[in-house]
Every structure is written in structure tokens, then in C-alpha cells.
mmCIF file of C-alpha atoms in Angstrom:
data_model
loop_
_atom_site.group_PDB
_atom_site.id
_atom_site.type_symbol
_atom_site.label_atom_id
_atom_site.label_comp_id
_atom_site.label_asym_id
_atom_site.label_seq_id
_atom_site.Cartn_x
_atom_site.Cartn_y
_atom_site.Cartn_z
ATOM 1 C CA LEU A 1 -4.575 18.052 -11.627
ATOM 2 C CA GLY A 2 -7.036 16.818 -8.998
ATOM 3 C CA LEU A 3 -5.855 13.313 -8.084
ATOM 4 C CA VAL A 4 -2.402 11.662 -7.917
ATOM 5 C CA ILE A 5 -2.260 7.859 -7.488
ATOM 6 C CA THR A 6 1.164 6.397 -6.686
ATOM 7 C CA ASP A 7 1.449 2.609 -6.927
ATOM 8 C CA GLU A 8 4.546 0.800 -5.595
ATOM 9 C CA GLN A 9 5.305 3.745 -3.321
ATOM 10 C CA HIS A 10 8.776 2.504 -2.357
ATOM 11 C CA ARG A 11 9.967 3.078 -5.949
ATOM 12 C CA PHE A 12 9.600 6.850 -5.621
ATOM 13 C CA GLY A 13 11.526 9.379 -3.591
ATOM 14 C CA VAL A 14 9.916 12.142 -1.545
ATOM 15 C CA GLY A 15 11.067 14.721 -4.114
ATOM 16 C CA GLN A 16 9.489 12.801 -6.984
ATOM 17 C CA ARG A 17 6.141 12.555 -5.210
ATOM 18 C CA ALA A 18 6.255 16.255 -4.316
ATOM 19 C CA ALA A 19 6.976 17.139 -7.953
ATOM 20 C CA LEU A 20 3.900 15.174 -9.057
ATOM 21 C CA ALA A 21 1.687 16.970 -6.563
ATOM 22 C CA ALA A 22 3.124 20.348 -7.652
ATOM 23 C CA LYS A 23 1.983 19.819 -11.251
ATOM 24 C CA SER A 24 -1.470 21.090 -10.280
ATOM 25 C CA GLY A 25 -0.178 24.659 -10.080
ATOM 26 C CA GLY A 26 -1.948 27.532 -8.366
ATOM 27 C CA ASP A 27 -3.663 27.034 -5.022
ATOM 28 C CA LEU A 28 -5.214 23.634 -5.820
ATOM 29 C CA HIS A 29 -3.812 20.773 -3.747
ATOM 30 C CA PRO A 30 -4.562 17.457 -5.484
ATOM 31 C CA HIS A 31 -5.842 14.465 -3.592
ATOM 32 C CA VAL A 32 -3.095 11.843 -3.181
ATOM 33 C CA LEU A 33 -3.656 8.074 -2.994
ATOM 34 C CA VAL A 34 -0.533 6.054 -2.212
ATOM 35 C CA MET A 35 -0.581 2.252 -2.599
ATOM 36 C CA SER A 36 2.010 -0.214 -1.361
ATOM 37 C CA ALA A 37 2.270 -3.794 -0.115
ATOM 38 C CA THR A 38 4.698 -2.462 2.506
ATOM 39 C CA PRO A 39 4.340 1.236 3.384
ATOM 40 C CA ILE A 40 7.721 2.877 3.972
ATOM 41 C CA PRO A 41 8.342 3.801 7.650
ATOM 42 C CA ARG A 42 7.866 7.547 7.220
ATOM 43 C CA THR A 43 4.485 7.147 5.497
ATOM 44 C CA LEU A 44 3.351 4.519 8.001
ATOM 45 C CA ALA A 45 4.313 6.783 10.928
ATOM 46 C CA MET A 46 2.328 9.670 9.417
ATOM 47 C CA SER A 47 -0.676 7.360 9.074
ATOM 48 C CA LEU A 48 -0.428 6.071 12.645
ATOM 49 C CA GLU A 49 -0.172 9.652 13.924
ATOM 50 C CA GLY A 50 -3.317 10.651 12.044
ATOM 51 C CA ILE A 51 -1.590 13.001 9.582
ATOM 52 C CA ARG A 52 -2.772 10.765 6.722
ATOM 53 C CA ASP A 53 -5.830 8.564 6.328
ATOM 54 C CA PHE A 54 -5.018 4.878 6.184
ATOM 55 C CA SER A 55 -6.746 1.760 4.870
ATOM 56 C CA VAL A 56 -5.639 -1.892 4.834
ATOM 57 C CA ILE A 57 -6.826 -4.495 2.329
ATOM 58 C CA ALA A 58 -6.102 -7.767 4.125
ATOM 59 C CA THR A 59 -8.318 -10.168 2.173
ATOM 60 C CA ALA A 60 -6.309 -12.672 0.143
ATOM 61 C CA PRO A 61 -7.213 -13.462 -3.472
ATOM 62 C CA GLN A 62 -9.271 -16.635 -3.760
ATOM 63 C CA LYS A 63 -7.427 -19.988 -3.589
ATOM 64 C CA ARG A 64 -4.058 -18.392 -2.836
ATOM 65 C CA LEU A 65 -1.749 -20.233 -0.432
ATOM 66 C CA ALA A 66 0.704 -18.601 1.984
ATOM 67 C CA ILE A 67 4.317 -18.822 0.740
ATOM 68 C CA LYS A 68 6.536 -21.217 2.694
ATOM 69 C CA THR A 69 9.597 -19.178 3.688
ATOM 70 C CA PHE A 70 13.044 -20.414 4.719
ATOM 71 C CA VAL A 71 16.149 -18.519 5.868
ATOM 72 C CA ARG A 72 19.232 -20.725 5.361
ATOM 73 C CA ARG A 73 22.983 -20.670 4.931
ATOM 74 C CA GLU A 74 23.725 -21.089 1.232
ATOM 75 C CA SER A 75 24.785 -24.539 0.032
ATOM 76 C CA ASN A 76 24.877 -26.349 -3.293
ATOM 77 C CA ALA A 77 22.709 -29.128 -1.859
ATOM 78 C CA LEU A 78 20.002 -26.658 -0.785
ATOM 79 C CA ILE A 79 19.954 -24.865 -4.153
ATOM 80 C CA ARG A 80 19.858 -28.071 -6.184
ATOM 81 C CA GLU A 81 17.105 -29.570 -4.061
ATOM 82 C CA ALA A 82 14.942 -26.422 -4.291
ATOM 83 C CA VAL A 83 15.369 -26.064 -8.070
ATOM 84 C CA ILE A 84 14.868 -29.757 -8.857
ATOM 85 C CA ARG A 85 11.685 -29.961 -6.771
ATOM 86 C CA GLU A 86 10.168 -27.051 -8.682
ATOM 87 C CA LEU A 87 11.233 -28.392 -12.093
ATOM 88 C CA LYS A 88 9.803 -31.834 -11.316
ATOM 89 C CA ARG A 89 6.338 -30.373 -10.887
ATOM 90 C CA GLY A 90 6.656 -28.402 -14.122
ATOM 91 C CA GLY A 91 7.230 -25.029 -12.490
ATOM 92 C CA GLN A 92 9.764 -22.203 -12.850
ATOM 93 C CA VAL A 93 12.343 -20.633 -10.541
ATOM 94 C CA TYR A 94 13.605 -17.113 -9.847
ATOM 95 C CA PHE A 95 17.237 -17.115 -8.716
ATOM 96 C CA LEU A 96 18.080 -13.622 -7.496
ATOM 97 C CA HIS A 97 21.731 -12.598 -7.679
ATOM 98 C CA ASN A 98 21.878 -8.814 -7.344
ATOM 99 C CA ASP A 99 25.292 -8.156 -8.897
ATOM 100 C CA VAL A 100 25.406 -7.549 -12.643
ATOM 101 C CA ALA A 101 29.215 -7.944 -12.764
ATOM 102 C CA THR A 102 29.077 -11.573 -11.595
ATOM 103 C CA ILE A 103 25.596 -12.630 -12.699
ATOM 104 C CA GLN A 104 26.916 -14.604 -15.704
ATOM 105 C CA THR A 105 29.354 -16.494 -13.468
ATOM 106 C CA ARG A 106 26.491 -17.327 -11.113
ATOM 107 C CA ALA A 107 24.358 -18.560 -14.021
ATOM 108 C CA ASP A 108 27.242 -20.773 -15.215
ATOM 109 C CA MET A 109 27.640 -22.238 -11.697
ATOM 110 C CA LEU A 110 23.917 -22.919 -11.552
ATOM 111 C CA ALA A 111 24.000 -24.624 -14.968
ATOM 112 C CA GLU A 112 26.768 -26.894 -13.702
ATOM 113 C CA LEU A 113 24.921 -27.617 -10.459
ATOM 114 C CA VAL A 114 21.537 -28.265 -12.112
ATOM 115 C CA PRO A 115 22.205 -29.415 -15.708
ATOM 116 C CA GLU A 116 18.492 -30.283 -16.057
ATOM 117 C CA ALA A 117 17.583 -26.572 -15.941
ATOM 118 C CA ARG A 118 17.147 -24.226 -18.898
ATOM 119 C CA ILE A 119 18.538 -20.898 -17.695
ATOM 120 C CA GLY A 120 17.969 -17.275 -18.733
ATOM 121 C CA ILE A 121 19.409 -14.006 -17.387
ATOM 122 C CA ALA A 122 17.676 -10.669 -16.759
ATOM 123 C CA HIS A 123 19.074 -7.428 -15.317
ATOM 124 C CA GLY A 124 18.639 -3.678 -15.660
ATOM 125 C CA GLN A 125 21.748 -3.034 -17.766
ATOM 126 C CA MET A 126 20.396 -5.096 -20.656
ATOM 127 C CA GLY A 127 18.889 -3.289 -23.628
ATOM 128 C CA GLU A 128 15.163 -2.685 -23.366
ATOM 129 C CA ARG A 129 14.301 -4.974 -26.308
ATOM 130 C CA GLU A 130 16.604 -7.722 -25.090
ATOM 131 C CA LEU A 131 15.139 -7.591 -21.592
ATOM 132 C CA GLU A 132 11.606 -7.691 -22.961
ATOM 133 C CA ARG A 133 12.508 -10.724 -25.113
ATOM 134 C CA VAL A 134 13.929 -12.610 -22.121
ATOM 135 C CA MET A 135 10.878 -11.902 -19.976
ATOM 136 C CA ARG A 136 8.501 -12.935 -22.746
ATOM 137 C CA GLU A 137 10.416 -16.196 -23.205
ATOM 138 C CA PHE A 138 10.310 -16.857 -19.452
ATOM 139 C CA TYR A 139 6.585 -16.172 -19.385
ATOM 140 C CA ARG A 140 6.108 -18.594 -22.306
ATOM 141 C CA ARG A 141 8.187 -21.177 -20.347
ATOM 142 C CA GLU A 142 10.897 -21.435 -23.005
ATOM 143 C CA PHE A 143 13.322 -21.666 -20.060
ATOM 144 C CA ASN A 144 12.550 -22.546 -16.463
ATOM 145 C CA VAL A 145 15.159 -20.754 -14.306
ATOM 146 C CA LEU A 146 15.605 -16.971 -14.427
ATOM 147 C CA VAL A 147 18.841 -15.684 -12.888
ATOM 148 C CA CYS A 148 18.033 -12.046 -12.217
ATOM 149 C CA THR A 149 18.579 -8.903 -10.178
ATOM 150 C CA THR A 150 15.944 -6.964 -8.209
ATOM 151 C CA ILE A 151 14.520 -5.852 -11.554
ATOM 152 C CA ILE A 152 11.785 -8.424 -10.889
ATOM 153 C CA GLU A 153 10.791 -6.678 -7.650
ATOM 154 C CA SER A 154 7.484 -5.151 -8.740
ATOM 155 C CA GLY A 155 4.623 -5.782 -11.086
ATOM 156 C CA LEU A 156 5.671 -9.203 -12.399
ATOM 157 C CA ASP A 157 2.996 -11.908 -12.530
ATOM 158 C CA VAL A 158 4.158 -15.357 -13.702
ATOM 159 C CA PRO A 159 1.734 -17.929 -12.207
ATOM 160 C CA THR A 160 4.011 -20.889 -13.031
ATOM 161 C CA ALA A 161 7.040 -19.407 -11.173
ATOM 162 C CA ASN A 162 6.659 -20.678 -7.616
ATOM 163 C CA THR A 163 10.155 -21.010 -6.184
ATOM 164 C CA LEU A 164 12.321 -18.005 -5.304
ATOM 165 C CA ILE A 165 15.951 -18.271 -4.168
ATOM 166 C CA VAL A 166 17.581 -15.033 -2.989
ATOM 167 C CA PHE A 167 21.382 -14.920 -2.738
ATOM 168 C CA ASP A 168 22.912 -12.611 -0.064
ATOM 169 C CA ALA A 169 19.483 -12.017 1.493
ATOM 170 C CA ASP A 170 21.041 -10.135 4.424
ATOM 171 C CA ARG A 171 21.867 -7.236 2.070
ATOM 172 C CA PHE A 172 18.236 -6.378 1.313
ATOM 173 C CA GLY A 173 15.787 -4.177 3.173
ATOM 174 C CA LEU A 174 12.774 -5.740 4.840
ATOM 175 C CA SER A 175 10.203 -4.208 2.491
ATOM 176 C CA GLN A 176 12.339 -5.271 -0.460
ATOM 177 C CA LEU A 177 12.455 -8.872 0.772
ATOM 178 C CA TYR A 178 8.675 -8.829 1.131
ATOM 179 C CA GLN A 179 8.191 -7.404 -2.358
ATOM 180 C CA LEU A 180 10.523 -10.040 -3.823
ATOM 181 C CA ARG A 181 8.693 -12.849 -2.053
ATOM 182 C CA GLY A 182 5.491 -11.584 -3.637
ATOM 183 C CA ARG A 183 6.778 -12.564 -7.112
ATOM 184 C CA VAL A 184 5.927 -16.208 -6.360
ATOM 185 C CA GLY A 185 2.703 -17.775 -5.119
ATOM 186 C CA ARG A 186 0.573 -15.941 -7.678
ATOM 187 C CA SER A 187 -1.656 -18.932 -8.398
ATOM 188 C CA ASN A 188 -3.297 -21.714 -6.367
ATOM 189 C CA ARG A 189 -0.044 -23.723 -6.220
ATOM 190 C CA GLN A 190 2.154 -23.886 -3.100
ATOM 191 C CA ALA A 191 5.135 -21.529 -3.432
ATOM 192 C CA TYR A 192 8.522 -21.557 -1.704
ATOM 193 C CA ALA A 193 10.941 -18.717 -0.907
ATOM 194 C CA TYR A 194 14.537 -19.361 0.188
ATOM 195 C CA PHE A 195 16.519 -16.438 1.598
ATOM 196 C CA THR A 196 20.147 -17.549 1.714
ATOM 197 C CA ILE A 197 23.217 -16.151 3.477
ATOM 198 C CA ARG A 198 26.852 -16.923 2.683
ATOM 199 C CA PRO A 199 28.167 -19.627 5.077
ATOM 200 C CA GLU A 200 31.142 -17.552 6.216
ATOM 201 C CA ARG A 201 29.292 -14.264 6.797
ATOM 202 C CA SER A 202 28.360 -13.045 10.288
ATOM 203 C CA LEU A 203 25.153 -11.039 10.368
ATOM 204 C CA SER A 204 24.606 -7.638 11.931
ATOM 205 C CA GLU A 205 21.885 -7.329 14.554
ATOM 206 C CA THR A 206 19.702 -5.354 12.128
ATOM 207 C CA ALA A 207 20.082 -7.959 9.366
ATOM 208 C CA GLU A 208 19.122 -10.713 11.804
ATOM 209 C CA LYS A 209 15.986 -8.797 12.794
ATOM 210 C CA ARG A 210 15.006 -8.303 9.147
ATOM 211 C CA LEU A 211 15.440 -11.981 8.264
ATOM 212 C CA GLU A 212 13.602 -13.083 11.406
ATOM 213 C CA ALA A 213 10.677 -10.826 10.456
ATOM 214 C CA ILE A 214 10.433 -12.165 6.888
ATOM 215 C CA ARG A 215 10.508 -15.718 8.263
ATOM 216 C CA GLU A 216 7.901 -14.935 10.933
ATOM 217 C CA PHE A 217 5.314 -13.010 8.911
ATOM 218 C CA THR A 218 4.166 -15.343 6.131
ATOM 219 C CA GLU A 219 0.381 -15.080 6.308
ATOM 220 C CA PHE A 220 -1.698 -13.007 3.869
ATOM 221 C CA GLY A 221 -1.973 -9.342 4.715
ATOM 222 C CA ALA A 222 1.412 -9.540 6.464
ATOM 223 C CA GLY A 223 2.688 -6.490 4.552
ATOM 224 C CA PHE A 224 1.267 -4.160 7.201
ATOM 225 C CA ARG A 225 2.944 -6.104 10.039
ATOM 226 C CA ILE A 226 6.203 -6.252 8.044
ATOM 227 C CA ALA A 227 6.045 -2.467 7.641
ATOM 228 C CA MET A 228 5.414 -2.069 11.376
ATOM 229 C CA ARG A 229 8.489 -4.157 12.156
ATOM 230 C CA ASP A 230 10.499 -2.132 9.616
ATOM 231 C CA LEU A 231 9.375 1.019 11.428
ATOM 232 C CA GLU A 232 10.591 -0.475 14.736
ATOM 233 C CA ILE A 233 13.964 -1.462 13.280
ATOM 234 C CA ARG A 234 14.746 1.694 11.298
ATOM 235 C CA GLY A 235 12.776 4.405 13.046
ATOM 236 C CA ALA A 236 10.530 6.965 11.363
ATOM 237 C CA GLY A 237 12.655 10.110 11.366
ATOM 238 C CA ASN A 238 11.015 13.402 12.300
#
């Protein structure tokens, strides 16, 4: 083994990456290329200290628009307005509810709130075939709102899905929020991301910093600056 390329770095633990590199055997140390929209703090710190080489691709794809990002207290009026606006222009919506136990209840509430919507559900505890069927149907626009968990976090490209609503946004890491936001705005159409917080919940200082960062850094190539802020908030370890 001479070269290991790891895409979506945040999906892998340190042990997993070390095991890949060890597959070369003997004295050969393979070259390692790690790719990520938001480098994890430890990797970023190693790069800034010169332990690893580092490159940034900051050029946006042609005709892409920056995603308009909002951090709001959750309300039925906000959700209905966001969904209806997307449906009226023929688009699709991701509604992220990261709790499999209550995801069906959330989908039922959404159906009652927005009866105009055709709703599907996707999460990691579904059978592989069933999950694939749902995603294919969403891609073919057989329904226009996908109530889902963070299973959509990486590698999904649906150009007609341009509104994202995240429930309990204060419970996600900063890199995760950035990755989720990247699921919309994958065409030349204006995209919107709503990160919502329960009305009654008080936020920790760290959660406030994370949400402020995701609201502040919306331009293309912001992944590097998001990762820098994540490094400030969490620290790099030693």
C-alpha cells in the first residue's frame, strides 16, 4: 500500500485511520491524503504547527450561491413559512430530527402543519433496501419533504433540495452543522438553512458560540474558518 486517501475525515476515528495506514506492512509508510470540508481540530492543529502539509481549495463551483442561514427559536409559523416557500417554487426540503424514537411523531406533526407537503422518512435503523428506496424516491421528487436524521450528513447531492430545517440545532457540533448545511445549495438556486432551538431551552456558552459561528460564516470556502473557530472553542488536545 503506497497511498491512503480518506474523504469525509470526520467520519473516521484515529484508530480506524491508523489501521488503514498499517495495512502496508513492513517498513513502508504510505502517503496519506485527508480531505474534509471542515478539518477536525486535532488535524487542523497539526497542519498549523507544520507537522502536516496543508492545502485549501476555496474556489466555489460556478454559479453557486451562498446559503442564507438563520438561527431561530422553533415555532410552527417559522416551519410552515419555510416549507411552503420552498414548495411554491417547486423545490424540496430536508427536515432534520435526530431522534429515531420520535421521528414518526415529528413527521405526523409536520403533515398536520403543512398538509400540502408529501412527506418521507429516512434514518439509519431502516433496512438498507428500504432506505435506498426512500432516497431514490426523494431524488425522483416523488415526495418533497424528507424528515431525516444525520444520515444525510455526507455525500448526498439533490440539486432540487434547497431548504434545510434542523431541529435542536444546539445539540450538534460545529463541523456537523456545516456539513449538514452543505446538503442544500447544490445548484444555482438560492438555498436556505434554518437552525432552530426549542423555545424553552437555555443555551450553554459553547452552544451559543457554535450557532453564532454557523450564522456568521456563510461565504464559500468558510469550512476552513469554521474549523478554526471549532479549534478555538474545543481546543486541540496535545
